[in-house]
mmCIF file of C-alpha atoms in Angstrom:
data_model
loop_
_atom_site.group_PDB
_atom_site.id
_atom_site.type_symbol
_atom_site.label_atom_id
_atom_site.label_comp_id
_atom_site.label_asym_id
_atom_site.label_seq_id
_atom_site.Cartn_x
_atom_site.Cartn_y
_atom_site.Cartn_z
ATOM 1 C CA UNK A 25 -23.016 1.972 -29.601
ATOM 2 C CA UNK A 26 -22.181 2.057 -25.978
ATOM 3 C CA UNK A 27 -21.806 -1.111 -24.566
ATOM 4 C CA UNK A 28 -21.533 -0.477 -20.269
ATOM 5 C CA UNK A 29 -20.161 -3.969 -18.656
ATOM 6 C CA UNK A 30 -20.371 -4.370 -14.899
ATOM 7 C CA UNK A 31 -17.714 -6.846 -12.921
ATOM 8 C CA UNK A 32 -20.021 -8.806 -10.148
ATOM 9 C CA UNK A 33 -20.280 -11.489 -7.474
ATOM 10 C CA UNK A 34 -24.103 -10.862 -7.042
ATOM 11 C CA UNK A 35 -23.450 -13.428 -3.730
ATOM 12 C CA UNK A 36 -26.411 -13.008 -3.475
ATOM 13 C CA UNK A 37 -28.319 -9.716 -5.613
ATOM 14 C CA UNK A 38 -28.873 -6.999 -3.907
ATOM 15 C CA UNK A 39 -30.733 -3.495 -3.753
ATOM 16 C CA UNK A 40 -27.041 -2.064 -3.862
ATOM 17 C CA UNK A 41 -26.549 -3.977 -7.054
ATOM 18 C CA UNK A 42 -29.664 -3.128 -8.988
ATOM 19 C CA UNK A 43 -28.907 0.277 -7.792
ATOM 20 C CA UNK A 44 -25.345 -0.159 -9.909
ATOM 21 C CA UNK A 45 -26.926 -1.798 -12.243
ATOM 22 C CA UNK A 46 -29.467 1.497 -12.788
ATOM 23 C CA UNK A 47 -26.690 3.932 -12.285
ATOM 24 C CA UNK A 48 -24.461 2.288 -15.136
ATOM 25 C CA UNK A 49 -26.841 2.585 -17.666
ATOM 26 C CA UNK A 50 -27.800 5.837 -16.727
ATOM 27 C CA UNK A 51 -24.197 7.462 -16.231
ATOM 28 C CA UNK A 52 -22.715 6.110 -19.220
ATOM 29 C CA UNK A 53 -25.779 6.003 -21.740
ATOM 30 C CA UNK A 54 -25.958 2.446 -22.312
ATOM 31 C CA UNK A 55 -27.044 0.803 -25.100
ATOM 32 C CA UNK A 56 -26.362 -2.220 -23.491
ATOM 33 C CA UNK A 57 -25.499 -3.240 -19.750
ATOM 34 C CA UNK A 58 -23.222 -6.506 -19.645
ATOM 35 C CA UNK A 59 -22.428 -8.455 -16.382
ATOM 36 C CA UNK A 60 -19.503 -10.331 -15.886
ATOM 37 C CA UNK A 61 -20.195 -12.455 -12.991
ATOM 38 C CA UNK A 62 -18.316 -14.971 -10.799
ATOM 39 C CA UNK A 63 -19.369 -18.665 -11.120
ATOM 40 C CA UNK A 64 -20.085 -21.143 -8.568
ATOM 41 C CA UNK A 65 -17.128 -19.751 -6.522
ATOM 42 C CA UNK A 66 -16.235 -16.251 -6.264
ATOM 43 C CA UNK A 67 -13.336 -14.234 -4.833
ATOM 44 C CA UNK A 68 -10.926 -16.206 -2.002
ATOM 45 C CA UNK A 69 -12.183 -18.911 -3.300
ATOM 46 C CA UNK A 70 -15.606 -19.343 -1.058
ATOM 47 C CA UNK A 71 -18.808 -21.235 -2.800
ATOM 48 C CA UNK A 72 -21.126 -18.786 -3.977
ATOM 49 C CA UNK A 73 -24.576 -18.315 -1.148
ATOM 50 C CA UNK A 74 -26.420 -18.525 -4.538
ATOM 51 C CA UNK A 75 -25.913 -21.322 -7.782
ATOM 52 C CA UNK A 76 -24.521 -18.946 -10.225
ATOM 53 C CA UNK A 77 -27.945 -19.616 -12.961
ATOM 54 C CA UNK A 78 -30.293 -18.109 -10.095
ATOM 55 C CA UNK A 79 -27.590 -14.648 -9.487
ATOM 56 C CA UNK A 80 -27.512 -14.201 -13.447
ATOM 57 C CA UNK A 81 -31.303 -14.299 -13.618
ATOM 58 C CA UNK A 82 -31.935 -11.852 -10.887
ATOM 59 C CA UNK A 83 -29.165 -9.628 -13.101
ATOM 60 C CA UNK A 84 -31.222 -10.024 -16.049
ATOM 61 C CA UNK A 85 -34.738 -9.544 -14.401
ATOM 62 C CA UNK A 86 -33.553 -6.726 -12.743
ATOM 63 C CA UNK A 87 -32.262 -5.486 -16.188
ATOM 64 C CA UNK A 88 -28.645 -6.439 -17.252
ATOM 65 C CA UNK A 89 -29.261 -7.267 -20.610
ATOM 66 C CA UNK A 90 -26.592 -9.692 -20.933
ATOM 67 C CA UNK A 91 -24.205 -11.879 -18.124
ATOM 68 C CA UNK A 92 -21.073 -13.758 -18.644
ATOM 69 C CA UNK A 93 -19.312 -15.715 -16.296
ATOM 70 C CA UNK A 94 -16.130 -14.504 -15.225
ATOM 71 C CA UNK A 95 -13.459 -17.845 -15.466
ATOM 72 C CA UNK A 96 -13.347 -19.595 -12.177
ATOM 73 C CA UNK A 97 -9.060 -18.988 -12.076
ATOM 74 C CA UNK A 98 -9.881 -15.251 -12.107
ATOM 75 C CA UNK A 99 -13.118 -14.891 -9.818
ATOM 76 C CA UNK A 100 -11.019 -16.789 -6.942
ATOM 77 C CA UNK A 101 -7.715 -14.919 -7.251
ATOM 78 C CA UNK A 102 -6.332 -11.972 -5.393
ATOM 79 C CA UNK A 103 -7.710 -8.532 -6.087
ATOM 80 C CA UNK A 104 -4.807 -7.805 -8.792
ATOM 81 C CA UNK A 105 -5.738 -11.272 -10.973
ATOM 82 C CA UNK A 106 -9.508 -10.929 -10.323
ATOM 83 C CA UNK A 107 -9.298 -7.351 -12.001
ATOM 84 C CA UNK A 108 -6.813 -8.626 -14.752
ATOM 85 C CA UNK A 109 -8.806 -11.141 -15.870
ATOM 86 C CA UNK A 110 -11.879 -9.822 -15.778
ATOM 87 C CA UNK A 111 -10.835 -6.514 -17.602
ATOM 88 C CA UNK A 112 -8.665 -8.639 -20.065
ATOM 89 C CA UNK A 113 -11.706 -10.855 -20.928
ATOM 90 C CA UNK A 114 -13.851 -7.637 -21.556
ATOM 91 C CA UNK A 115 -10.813 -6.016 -23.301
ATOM 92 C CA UNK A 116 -10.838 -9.013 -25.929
ATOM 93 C CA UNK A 117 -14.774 -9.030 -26.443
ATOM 94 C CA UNK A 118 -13.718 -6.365 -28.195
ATOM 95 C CA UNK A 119 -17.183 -4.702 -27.824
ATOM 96 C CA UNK A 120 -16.984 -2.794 -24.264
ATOM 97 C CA UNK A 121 -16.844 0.989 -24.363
ATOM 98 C CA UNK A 122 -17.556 1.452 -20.919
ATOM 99 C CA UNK A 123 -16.445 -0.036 -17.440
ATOM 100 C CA UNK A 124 -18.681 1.166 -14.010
ATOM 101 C CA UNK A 125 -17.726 -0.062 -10.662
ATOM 102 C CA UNK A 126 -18.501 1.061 -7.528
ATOM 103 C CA UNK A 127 -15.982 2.021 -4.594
ATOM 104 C CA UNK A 128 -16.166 4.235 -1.752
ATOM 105 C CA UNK A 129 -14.283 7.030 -3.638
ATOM 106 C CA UNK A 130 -15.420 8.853 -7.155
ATOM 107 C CA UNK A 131 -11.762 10.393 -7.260
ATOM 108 C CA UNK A 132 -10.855 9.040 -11.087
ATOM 109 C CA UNK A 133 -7.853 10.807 -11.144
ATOM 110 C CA UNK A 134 -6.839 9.610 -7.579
ATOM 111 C CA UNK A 135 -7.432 6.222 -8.964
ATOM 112 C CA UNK A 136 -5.553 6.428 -12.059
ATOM 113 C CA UNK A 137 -2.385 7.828 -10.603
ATOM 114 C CA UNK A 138 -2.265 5.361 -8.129
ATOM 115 C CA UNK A 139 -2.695 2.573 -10.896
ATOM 116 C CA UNK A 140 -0.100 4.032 -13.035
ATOM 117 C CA UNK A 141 2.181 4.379 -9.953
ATOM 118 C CA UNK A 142 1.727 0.845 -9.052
ATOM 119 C CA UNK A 143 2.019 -0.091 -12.522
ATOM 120 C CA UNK A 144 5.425 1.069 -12.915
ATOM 121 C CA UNK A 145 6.648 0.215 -9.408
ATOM 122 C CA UNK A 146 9.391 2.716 -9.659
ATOM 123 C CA UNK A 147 12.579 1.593 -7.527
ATOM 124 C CA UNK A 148 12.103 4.123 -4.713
ATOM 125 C CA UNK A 149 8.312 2.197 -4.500
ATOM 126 C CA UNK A 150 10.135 -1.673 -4.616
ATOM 127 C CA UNK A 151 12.853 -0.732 -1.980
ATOM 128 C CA UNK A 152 10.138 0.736 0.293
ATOM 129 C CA UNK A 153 8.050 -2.076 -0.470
ATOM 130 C CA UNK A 154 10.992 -4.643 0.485
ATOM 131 C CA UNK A 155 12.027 -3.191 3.170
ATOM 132 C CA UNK A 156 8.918 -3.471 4.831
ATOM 133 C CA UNK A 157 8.475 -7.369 3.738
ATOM 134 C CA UNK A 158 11.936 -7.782 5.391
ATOM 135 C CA UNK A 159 10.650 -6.044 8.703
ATOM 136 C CA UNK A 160 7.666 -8.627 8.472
ATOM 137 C CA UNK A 161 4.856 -7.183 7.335
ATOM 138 C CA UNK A 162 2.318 -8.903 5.101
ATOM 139 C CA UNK A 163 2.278 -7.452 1.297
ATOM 140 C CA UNK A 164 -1.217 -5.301 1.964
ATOM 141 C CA UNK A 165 0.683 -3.476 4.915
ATOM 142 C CA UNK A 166 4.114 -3.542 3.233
ATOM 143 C CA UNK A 167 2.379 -1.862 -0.388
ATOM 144 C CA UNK A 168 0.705 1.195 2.038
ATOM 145 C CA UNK A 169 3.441 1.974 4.359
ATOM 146 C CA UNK A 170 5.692 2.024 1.108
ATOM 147 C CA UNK A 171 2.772 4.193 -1.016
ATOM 148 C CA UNK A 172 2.322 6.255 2.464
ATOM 149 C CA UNK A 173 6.076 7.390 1.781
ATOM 150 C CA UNK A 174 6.008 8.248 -1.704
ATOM 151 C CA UNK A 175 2.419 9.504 -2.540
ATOM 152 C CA UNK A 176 0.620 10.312 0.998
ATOM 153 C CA UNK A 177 -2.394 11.794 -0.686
ATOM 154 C CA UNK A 178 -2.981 8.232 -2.370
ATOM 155 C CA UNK A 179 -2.533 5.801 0.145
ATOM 156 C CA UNK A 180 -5.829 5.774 1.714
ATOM 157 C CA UNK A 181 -7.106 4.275 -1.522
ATOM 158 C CA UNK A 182 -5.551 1.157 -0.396
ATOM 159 C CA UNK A 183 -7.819 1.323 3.152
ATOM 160 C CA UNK A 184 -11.348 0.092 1.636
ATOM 161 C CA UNK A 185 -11.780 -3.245 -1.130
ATOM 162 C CA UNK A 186 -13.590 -1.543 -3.098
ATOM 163 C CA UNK A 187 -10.967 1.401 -3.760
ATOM 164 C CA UNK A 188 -8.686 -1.633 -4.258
ATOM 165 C CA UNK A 189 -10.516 -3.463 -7.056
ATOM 166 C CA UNK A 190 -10.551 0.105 -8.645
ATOM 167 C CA UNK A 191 -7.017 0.737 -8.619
ATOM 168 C CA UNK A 192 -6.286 -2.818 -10.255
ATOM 169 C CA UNK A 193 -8.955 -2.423 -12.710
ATOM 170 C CA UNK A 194 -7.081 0.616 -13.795
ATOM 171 C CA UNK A 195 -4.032 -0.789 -13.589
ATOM 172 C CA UNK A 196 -5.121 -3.843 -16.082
ATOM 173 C CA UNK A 197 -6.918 -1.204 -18.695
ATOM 174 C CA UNK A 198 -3.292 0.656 -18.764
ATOM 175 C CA UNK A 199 -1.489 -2.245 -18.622
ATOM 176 C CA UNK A 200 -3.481 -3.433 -21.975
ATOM 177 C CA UNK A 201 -3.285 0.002 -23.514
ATOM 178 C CA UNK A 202 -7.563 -0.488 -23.549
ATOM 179 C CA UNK A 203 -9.985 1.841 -24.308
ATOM 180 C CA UNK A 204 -12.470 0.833 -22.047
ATOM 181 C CA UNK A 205 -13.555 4.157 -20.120
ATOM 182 C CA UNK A 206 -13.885 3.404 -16.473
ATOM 183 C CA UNK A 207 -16.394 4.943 -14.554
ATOM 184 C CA UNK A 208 -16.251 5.142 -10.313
ATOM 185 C CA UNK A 209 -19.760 5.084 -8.728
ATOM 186 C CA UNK A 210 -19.100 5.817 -4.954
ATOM 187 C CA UNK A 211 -20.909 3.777 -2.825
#
C-alpha cells in the first residue's frame, strides 16, 4: 500500500496546494494522501492567518485523506529542524512510502547530491564555510559562497526556499537511512 504524505503550512489553503495535493496522489499512486501540517504557528515562528482545525479541514475537503500536526518545536524552526522533524516523525509512523514536495526545481539527483554533500560537510566544505563566517557573512551566504567553490553546478539550489526545504528533507531521509521515496513537484 502506498501511503503519499505531504509536509504543509496551508497558511491559508490554496489552489497551489490542492494542486499538490492532486499531483501527489496522482504521481506516486496513492492509496492514501497524509498531511503533516503546522499548528497554530508555523515556520519563524509567525501565528498561523488561519486556526490550524479550519487549514486541516480545507486539506481534507479538498481530499487529503488524513492530517497530522507537525510539533510546534519543529514547524517554527529553521529550514534544517523543520525538515528533520517533520521527516523523522513520518519516518517513525512507520507507514510512509512516499514523500512529494514541491520546489522550483524537479532535479532529484541535483537535490540528493547536494543533501549528501551537506550531510557530510567534508573539511574542504567547513573551512570554506568558516572562512566566510569569519569575513562576516551570515550562515545562508557563508553555506553558498562555500558550496559555489566546491560544487558550482549545485549552488543555485540554495537561491529559492523551496529548493532549500528539499535539500534538508533529503538530507534528514539519508541521515535516518529511511525509505521514504521523495518525490520533487516543480512549482
Amino acid at each position: 500500500m502506498n501511503i503519499t504524505a505531504l509536509i504543509t503550512e496551508y497558511n491559508p489553503f490554496h489552489n497551489g496546494h490542492l494542486y499538490h495535493l492532486q499531483q501527489a496522489r496522482a504521481l506516486t499512486g496513492a492509496h492514501g494522501v497524509m498531511v503533516l501540517m503546522s499548528g497554530n504557528f508555523v515556520q519563524r515562528g509567525l501565528p498561523a492567518l488561519v486556526d490550524k482545525y479550519r487549514r486541516a479541514e480545507m486539506a481534507l475537503r479538498a481530499g487529503a485523506d488524513a492530517v497530522l500536526e507537525l510539533p510546534v518545536a519543529a514547524a517554527t524552526a529553521s529550514a534544517e529542524g523543520f525538515a528533520a522533524g517533520a521527516v523523522s516523525l513520518l519516518h517513525q509512523l512507520g507507514a510512509v512510502t512516499d514523500l512529494v514536495y514541491g520546489c522550483e526545481t524537479a532535479d532529484l539527483g541535483q537535490i540528493h547530491r547536494l543533501a549528501a554533500f551537506l550531510l557530510r560537510e567534508p573539511p574542504s566544505f567547513r573551512q570554506a564555510l568558516q572562512a566566510g563566517l569569519r569575513r562576516g557573512l551570515s550562515f545562508p551566504a557563508a553555506r553558498y559562497q562555500a558550496v559555489q567553490g566546491l560544487l558550482p553546478d549545485a549552488a543555485p539550489l540554495l537561491c529559492s526556499p523551496n529548493n532549500i526545504l528539499a535539500v534538508e528533507y533529503h538530507k534528514a531521509l539519508l541521515r535516518l537511512h529511511s525509505p521514504i521515496r521523495p518525490h520533487a513537484l516543480q512549482r
